[in-house]
Coordinates of C-alpha atoms and ligand atoms in Angstrom, one line a residue:
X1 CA 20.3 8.6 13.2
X2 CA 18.5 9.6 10.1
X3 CA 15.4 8.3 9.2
X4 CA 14.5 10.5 5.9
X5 CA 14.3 9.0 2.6
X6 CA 14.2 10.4 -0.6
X7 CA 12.1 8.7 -3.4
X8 CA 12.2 10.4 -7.4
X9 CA 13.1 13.8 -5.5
X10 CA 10.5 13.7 -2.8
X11 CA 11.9 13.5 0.7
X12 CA 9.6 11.7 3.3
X13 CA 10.9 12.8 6.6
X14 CA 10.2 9.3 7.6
X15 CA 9.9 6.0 5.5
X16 CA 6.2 5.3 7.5
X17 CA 3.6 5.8 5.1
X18 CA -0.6 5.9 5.7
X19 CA -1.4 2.9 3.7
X20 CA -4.4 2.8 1.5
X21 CA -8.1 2.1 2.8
X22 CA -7.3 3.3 6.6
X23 CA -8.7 6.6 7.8
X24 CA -11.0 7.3 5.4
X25 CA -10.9 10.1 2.5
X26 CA -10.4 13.6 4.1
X27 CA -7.5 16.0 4.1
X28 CA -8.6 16.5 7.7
X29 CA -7.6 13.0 8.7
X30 CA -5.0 12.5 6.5
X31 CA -3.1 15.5 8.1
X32 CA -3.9 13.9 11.7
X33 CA -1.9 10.7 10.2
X34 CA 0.9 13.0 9.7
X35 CA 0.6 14.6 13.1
X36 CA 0.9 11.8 14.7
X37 CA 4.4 10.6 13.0
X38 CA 3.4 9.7 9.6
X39 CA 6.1 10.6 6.6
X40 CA 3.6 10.0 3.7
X41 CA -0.3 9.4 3.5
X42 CA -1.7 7.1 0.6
X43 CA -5.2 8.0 -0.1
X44 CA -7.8 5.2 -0.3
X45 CA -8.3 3.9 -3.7
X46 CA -10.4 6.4 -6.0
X47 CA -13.1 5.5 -8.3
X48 CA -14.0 7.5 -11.2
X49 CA -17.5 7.4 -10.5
X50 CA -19.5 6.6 -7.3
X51 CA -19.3 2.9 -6.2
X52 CA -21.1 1.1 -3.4
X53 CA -19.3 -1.1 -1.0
X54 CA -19.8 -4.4 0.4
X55 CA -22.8 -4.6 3.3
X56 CA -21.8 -5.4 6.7
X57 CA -20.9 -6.7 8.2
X58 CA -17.2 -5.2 6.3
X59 CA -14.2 -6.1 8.7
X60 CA -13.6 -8.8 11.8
X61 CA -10.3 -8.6 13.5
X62 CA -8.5 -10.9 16.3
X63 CA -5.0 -10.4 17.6
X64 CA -3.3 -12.5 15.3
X65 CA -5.4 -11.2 11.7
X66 CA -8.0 -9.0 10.6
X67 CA -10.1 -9.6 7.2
X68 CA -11.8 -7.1 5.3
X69 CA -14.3 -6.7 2.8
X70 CA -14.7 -3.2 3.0
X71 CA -15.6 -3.4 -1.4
X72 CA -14.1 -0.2 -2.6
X73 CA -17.3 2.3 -1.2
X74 CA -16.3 5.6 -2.6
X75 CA -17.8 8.9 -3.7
X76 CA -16.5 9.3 -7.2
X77 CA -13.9 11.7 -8.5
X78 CA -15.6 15.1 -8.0
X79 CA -15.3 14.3 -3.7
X80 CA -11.8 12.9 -4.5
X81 CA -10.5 15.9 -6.3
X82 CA -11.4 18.3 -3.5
X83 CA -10.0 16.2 -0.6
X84 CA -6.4 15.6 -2.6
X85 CA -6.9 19.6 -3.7
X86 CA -7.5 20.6 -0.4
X87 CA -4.4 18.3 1.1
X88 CA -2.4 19.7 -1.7
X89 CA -3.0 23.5 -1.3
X90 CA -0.4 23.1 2.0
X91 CA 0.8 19.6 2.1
X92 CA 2.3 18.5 5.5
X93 CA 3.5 15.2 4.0
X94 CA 3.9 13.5 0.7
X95 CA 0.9 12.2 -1.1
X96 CA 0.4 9.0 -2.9
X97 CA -3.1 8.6 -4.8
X98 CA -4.9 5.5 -4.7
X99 CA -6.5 4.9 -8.1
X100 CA -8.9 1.8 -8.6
X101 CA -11.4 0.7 -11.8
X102 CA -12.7 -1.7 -13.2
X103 CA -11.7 -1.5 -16.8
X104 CA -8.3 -1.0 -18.2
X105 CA -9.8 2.4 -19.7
X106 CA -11.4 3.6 -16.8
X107 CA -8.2 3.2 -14.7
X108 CA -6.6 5.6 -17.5
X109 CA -9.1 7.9 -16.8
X110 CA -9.2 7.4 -13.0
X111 CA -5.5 8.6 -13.1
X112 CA -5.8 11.2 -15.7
X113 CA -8.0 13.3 -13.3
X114 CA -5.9 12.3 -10.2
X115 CA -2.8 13.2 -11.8
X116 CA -3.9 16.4 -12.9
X117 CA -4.0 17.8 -9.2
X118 CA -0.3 16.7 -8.9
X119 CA 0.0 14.1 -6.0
X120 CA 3.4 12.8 -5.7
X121 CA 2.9 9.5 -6.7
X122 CA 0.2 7.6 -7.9
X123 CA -0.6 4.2 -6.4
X124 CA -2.8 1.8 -8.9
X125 CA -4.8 -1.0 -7.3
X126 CA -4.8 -3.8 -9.4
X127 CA -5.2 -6.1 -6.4
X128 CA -8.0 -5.8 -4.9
X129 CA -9.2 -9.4 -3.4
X130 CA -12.9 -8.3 -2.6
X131 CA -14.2 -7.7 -5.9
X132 CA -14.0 -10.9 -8.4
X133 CA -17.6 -11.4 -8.4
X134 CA -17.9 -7.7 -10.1
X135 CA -14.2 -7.7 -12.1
X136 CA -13.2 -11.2 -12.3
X137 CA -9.6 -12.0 -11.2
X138 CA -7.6 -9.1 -9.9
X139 CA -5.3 -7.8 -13.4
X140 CA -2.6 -8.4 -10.1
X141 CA -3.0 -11.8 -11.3
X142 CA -1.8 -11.9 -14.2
X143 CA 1.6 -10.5 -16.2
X144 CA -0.1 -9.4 -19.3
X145 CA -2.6 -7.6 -17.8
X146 CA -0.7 -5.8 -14.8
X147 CA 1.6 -5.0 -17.7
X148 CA -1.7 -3.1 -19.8
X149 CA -2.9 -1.0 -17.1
X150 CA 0.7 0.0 -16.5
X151 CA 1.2 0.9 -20.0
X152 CA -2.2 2.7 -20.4
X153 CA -1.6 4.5 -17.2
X154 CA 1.9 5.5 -18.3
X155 CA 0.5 7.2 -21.1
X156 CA -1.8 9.4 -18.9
X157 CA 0.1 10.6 -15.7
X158 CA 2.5 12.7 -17.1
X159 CA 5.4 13.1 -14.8
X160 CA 4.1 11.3 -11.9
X161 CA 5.9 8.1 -11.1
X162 CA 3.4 5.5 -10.8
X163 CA 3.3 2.7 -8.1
X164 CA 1.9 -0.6 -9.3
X165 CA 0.4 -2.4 -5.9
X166 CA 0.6 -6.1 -6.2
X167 CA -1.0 -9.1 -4.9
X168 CA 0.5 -11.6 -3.1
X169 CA -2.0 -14.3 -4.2
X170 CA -0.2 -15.3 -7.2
X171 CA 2.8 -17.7 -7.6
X172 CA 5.3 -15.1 -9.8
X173 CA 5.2 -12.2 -8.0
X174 CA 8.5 -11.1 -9.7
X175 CA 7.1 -12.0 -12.9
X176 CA 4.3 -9.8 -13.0
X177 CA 6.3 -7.1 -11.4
X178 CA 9.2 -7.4 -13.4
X179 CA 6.3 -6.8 -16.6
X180 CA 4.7 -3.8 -15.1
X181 CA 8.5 -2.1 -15.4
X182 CA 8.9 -2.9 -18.5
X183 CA 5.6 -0.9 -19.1
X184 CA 6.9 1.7 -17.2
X185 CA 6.6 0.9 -13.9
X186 CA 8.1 3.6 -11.4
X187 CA 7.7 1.3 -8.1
X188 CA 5.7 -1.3 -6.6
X189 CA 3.9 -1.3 -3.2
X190 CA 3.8 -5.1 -2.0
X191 CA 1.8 -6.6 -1.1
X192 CA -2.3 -6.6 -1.0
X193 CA -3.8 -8.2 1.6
X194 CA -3.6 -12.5 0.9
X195 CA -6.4 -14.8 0.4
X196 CA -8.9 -14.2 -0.1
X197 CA -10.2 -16.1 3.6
X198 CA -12.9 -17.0 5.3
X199 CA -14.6 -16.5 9.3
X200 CA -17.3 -18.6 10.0
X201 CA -19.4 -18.2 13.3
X202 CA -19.7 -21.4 15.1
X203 CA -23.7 -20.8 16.3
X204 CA -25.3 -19.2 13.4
X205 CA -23.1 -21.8 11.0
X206 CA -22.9 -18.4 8.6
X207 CA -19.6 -16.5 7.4
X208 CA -18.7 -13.9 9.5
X209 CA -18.5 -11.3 6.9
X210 CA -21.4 -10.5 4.8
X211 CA -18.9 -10.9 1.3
X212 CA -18.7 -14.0 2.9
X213 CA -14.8 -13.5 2.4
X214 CA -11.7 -10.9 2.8
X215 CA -8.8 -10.1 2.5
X216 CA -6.2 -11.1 5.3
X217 CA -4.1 -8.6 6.5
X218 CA -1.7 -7.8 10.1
X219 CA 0.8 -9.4 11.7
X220 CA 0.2 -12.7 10.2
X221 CA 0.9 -11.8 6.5
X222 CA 4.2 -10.0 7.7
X223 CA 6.7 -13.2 6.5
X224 CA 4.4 -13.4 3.1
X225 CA 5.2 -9.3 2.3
X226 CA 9.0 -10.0 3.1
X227 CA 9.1 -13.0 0.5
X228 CA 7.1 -10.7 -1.6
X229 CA 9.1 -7.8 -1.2
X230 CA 12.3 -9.7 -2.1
X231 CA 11.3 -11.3 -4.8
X232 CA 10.1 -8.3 -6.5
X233 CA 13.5 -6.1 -5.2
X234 CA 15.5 -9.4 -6.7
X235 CA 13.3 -9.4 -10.1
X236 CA 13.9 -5.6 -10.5
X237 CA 17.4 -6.1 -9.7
X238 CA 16.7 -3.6 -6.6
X239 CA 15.9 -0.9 -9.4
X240 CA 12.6 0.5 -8.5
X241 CA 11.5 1.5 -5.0
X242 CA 9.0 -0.4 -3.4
X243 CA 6.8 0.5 -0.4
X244 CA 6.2 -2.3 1.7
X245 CA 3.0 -3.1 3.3
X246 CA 1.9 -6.1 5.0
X247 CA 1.8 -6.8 8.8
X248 CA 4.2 -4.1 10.4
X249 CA 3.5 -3.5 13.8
X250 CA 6.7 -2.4 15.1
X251 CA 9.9 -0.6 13.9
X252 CA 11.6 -4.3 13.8
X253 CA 8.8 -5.0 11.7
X254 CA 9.4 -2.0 9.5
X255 CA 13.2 -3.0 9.4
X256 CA 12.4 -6.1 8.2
X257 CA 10.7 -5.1 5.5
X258 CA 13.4 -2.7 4.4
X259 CA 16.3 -5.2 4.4
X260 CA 14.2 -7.5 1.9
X261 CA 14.1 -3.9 -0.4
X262 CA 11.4 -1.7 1.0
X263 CA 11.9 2.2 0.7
X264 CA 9.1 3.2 2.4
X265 CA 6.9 1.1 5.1
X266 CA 3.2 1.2 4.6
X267 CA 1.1 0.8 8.0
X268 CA -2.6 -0.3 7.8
X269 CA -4.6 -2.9 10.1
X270 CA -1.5 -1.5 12.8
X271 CA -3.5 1.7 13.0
X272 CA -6.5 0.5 14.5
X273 CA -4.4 -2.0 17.4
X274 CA -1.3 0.4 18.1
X275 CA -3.5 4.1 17.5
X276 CA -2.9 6.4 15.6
X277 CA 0.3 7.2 16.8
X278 CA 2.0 4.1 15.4
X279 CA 3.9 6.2 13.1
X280 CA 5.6 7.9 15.7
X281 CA 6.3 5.0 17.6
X282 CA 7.1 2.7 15.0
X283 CA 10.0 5.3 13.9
X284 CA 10.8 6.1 17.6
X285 CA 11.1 1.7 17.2
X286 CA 13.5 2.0 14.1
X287 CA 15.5 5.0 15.7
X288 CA 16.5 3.0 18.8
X289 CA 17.1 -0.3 16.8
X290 CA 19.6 1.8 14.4
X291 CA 21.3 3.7 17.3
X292 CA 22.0 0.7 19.2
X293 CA 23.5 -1.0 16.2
X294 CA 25.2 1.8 14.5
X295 CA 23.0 2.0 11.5
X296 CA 23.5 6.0 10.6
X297 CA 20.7 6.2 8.0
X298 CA 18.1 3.8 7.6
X299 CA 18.4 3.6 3.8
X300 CA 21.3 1.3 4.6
X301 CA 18.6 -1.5 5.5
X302 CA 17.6 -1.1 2.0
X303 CA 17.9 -4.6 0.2
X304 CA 20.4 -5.3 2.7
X305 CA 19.1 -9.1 2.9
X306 CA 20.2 -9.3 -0.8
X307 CA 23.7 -7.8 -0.8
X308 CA 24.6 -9.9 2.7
X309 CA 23.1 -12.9 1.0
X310 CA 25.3 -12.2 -2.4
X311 CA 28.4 -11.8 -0.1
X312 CA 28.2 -15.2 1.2
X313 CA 27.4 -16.9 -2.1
Ligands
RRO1 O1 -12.1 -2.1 -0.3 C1 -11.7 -3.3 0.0 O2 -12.4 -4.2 0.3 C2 -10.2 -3.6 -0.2 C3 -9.4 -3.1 -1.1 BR1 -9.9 -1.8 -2.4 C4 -8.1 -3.6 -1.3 O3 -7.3 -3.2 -2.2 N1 -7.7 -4.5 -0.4 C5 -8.5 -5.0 0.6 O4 -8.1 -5.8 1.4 N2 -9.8 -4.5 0.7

């Protein structure tokens, strides 16, 4: 059973990808992720200049959820461009660069000096949830605007596909999506995390989290990125890779995800409960599933949902 897949020419040896905002910003860890099973890494999302995150405390997780408001803490460009160099130099896996701003410009030139070091892809963060008291509303929010930092990033990263990541806290999803690619748009990676939501502790009567809220994220937004992920594979007419993020703990999970049109599987808050070696055992998860039911590559589960759904109409 073959688990590769190929996206614009670059082959991921498996679909499992870092996501963005887990294990930090080092080519160190990043190539740990892909010792330990991962087929791609996603960097966290890159500033142009430094930026201070949110105090803590930043993150509070259960079994069921985690929230996060981590705030986009980063070091500016200058650290980002020797970590992504240094990955680069002798890549183990694909890369996909996170690029975040604040300002339609700045995201331009955010990308221009990531896509000068030649990541794979780049990944633009529109939809962040943690931030609206600094930026207002996510552009993820919005049609128009997704679509203006897709066109102004377009016009910067040369020959690198770019990767709109979009929120699931809006009611079009497809919409917005289906905007970005006329703009451009190369793929999408759906979804954000939802909400944002709220923790309050039942002694001190305060909100857990010093933003006072965060974005949701593990296996209880997995049924949100599968209606995300198949409305933006049904808006783009199954076009345009995605790489689905949201909730996948398991290969069945990651499966999932791919029959409602993900090409590649993000994996985030599963990190921290599974270890590090999710990746491996998430595709060691898929391999078994596949074998057993005589799936021979796993691109078949591709949009599958949509064609057996079309058959039956
Ligand atoms: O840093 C964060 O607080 C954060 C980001 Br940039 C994001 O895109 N999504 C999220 O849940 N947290």
């Amino acid at each position: 059973m073959n688990l590769s897949q190929k996206v614009y020419g670059v082959t991921f040896q498996n679909p499992t990808v870092l996501a963005s905002g887990i294990m930090g910003i080092t080519a160190s860890s990043w190539r740990f992720c892909v010792e330990n099973g991962a087929g791609g890494i996603t960097t966290k999302s890159l500033w142009l200049t430094e930026h201070m995150g949110h105090p803590n405390p930043t993150i509070i997780s259960t079994e069921h959820w985690s929230l996060n408001a981590v705030g986009l803490p980063d070091a500016g460009v200058e650290k980002a461009v020797q970590e992504v160099g240094d990955y680069l130099k002798n890549k183990p896996a694909p890369l996909i660069g996170n690029v975040v701003a604040g300002s339609i410009e700045d995201f331009g030139k955010t990308a221009e000096h990531i896509a000068k070091l030649k990541p794979d892809f780049l990944e633009v963060n529109i939809s962040c949830p943690n931030v609206e008291d600094e930026f207002g509303k996510p552009f993820a929010c919005s049609a128009p605007d997704a679509a203006a930092v897709t066109k102004h990033i377009k016009q910067v990263s040369g020959d690198i596909p770019v990767f709109i990541k979009l929120s699931p806290n809006v009611n079009n999803i497809g919409a917005i999506a289906l905007a970005c690619a006329e703009q451009g748009a190369d793929g999408f990676t759906a979804i954000n995390t939802v909400g944002p939501g709220m923790a309050i502790d039942l002694r001190s009567r305060m909100p857990i989290l010093a933003n006072k809220v965060g974005g949701l994220s593990g296996p209880a937004i997995k049924p949100i990125a599968v209606k995300c992920i198949a409305d933006v594979y049904a808006a783009t007419e199954g076009k345009l890779p995605i790489i689905g993020t949201g909730g996948v703990y398991t290969g069945e999970d990651a499966l999932e995800l791919m029959l409602a049109g993900a090409t590649l599987i993000g994996i985030g808050t599963a990190v921290g409960d599974r270890g590090i070696d999710v990746f491996k055992k998430v595709c060691d998860e898929m391999q078994y599933w596949c074998t057993n039911e005589g799936v021979e590559h796993v691109s078949d589960m591709v949009g599958a949902m949509h064609k057996e759904l079309a058959s039956r109409s």
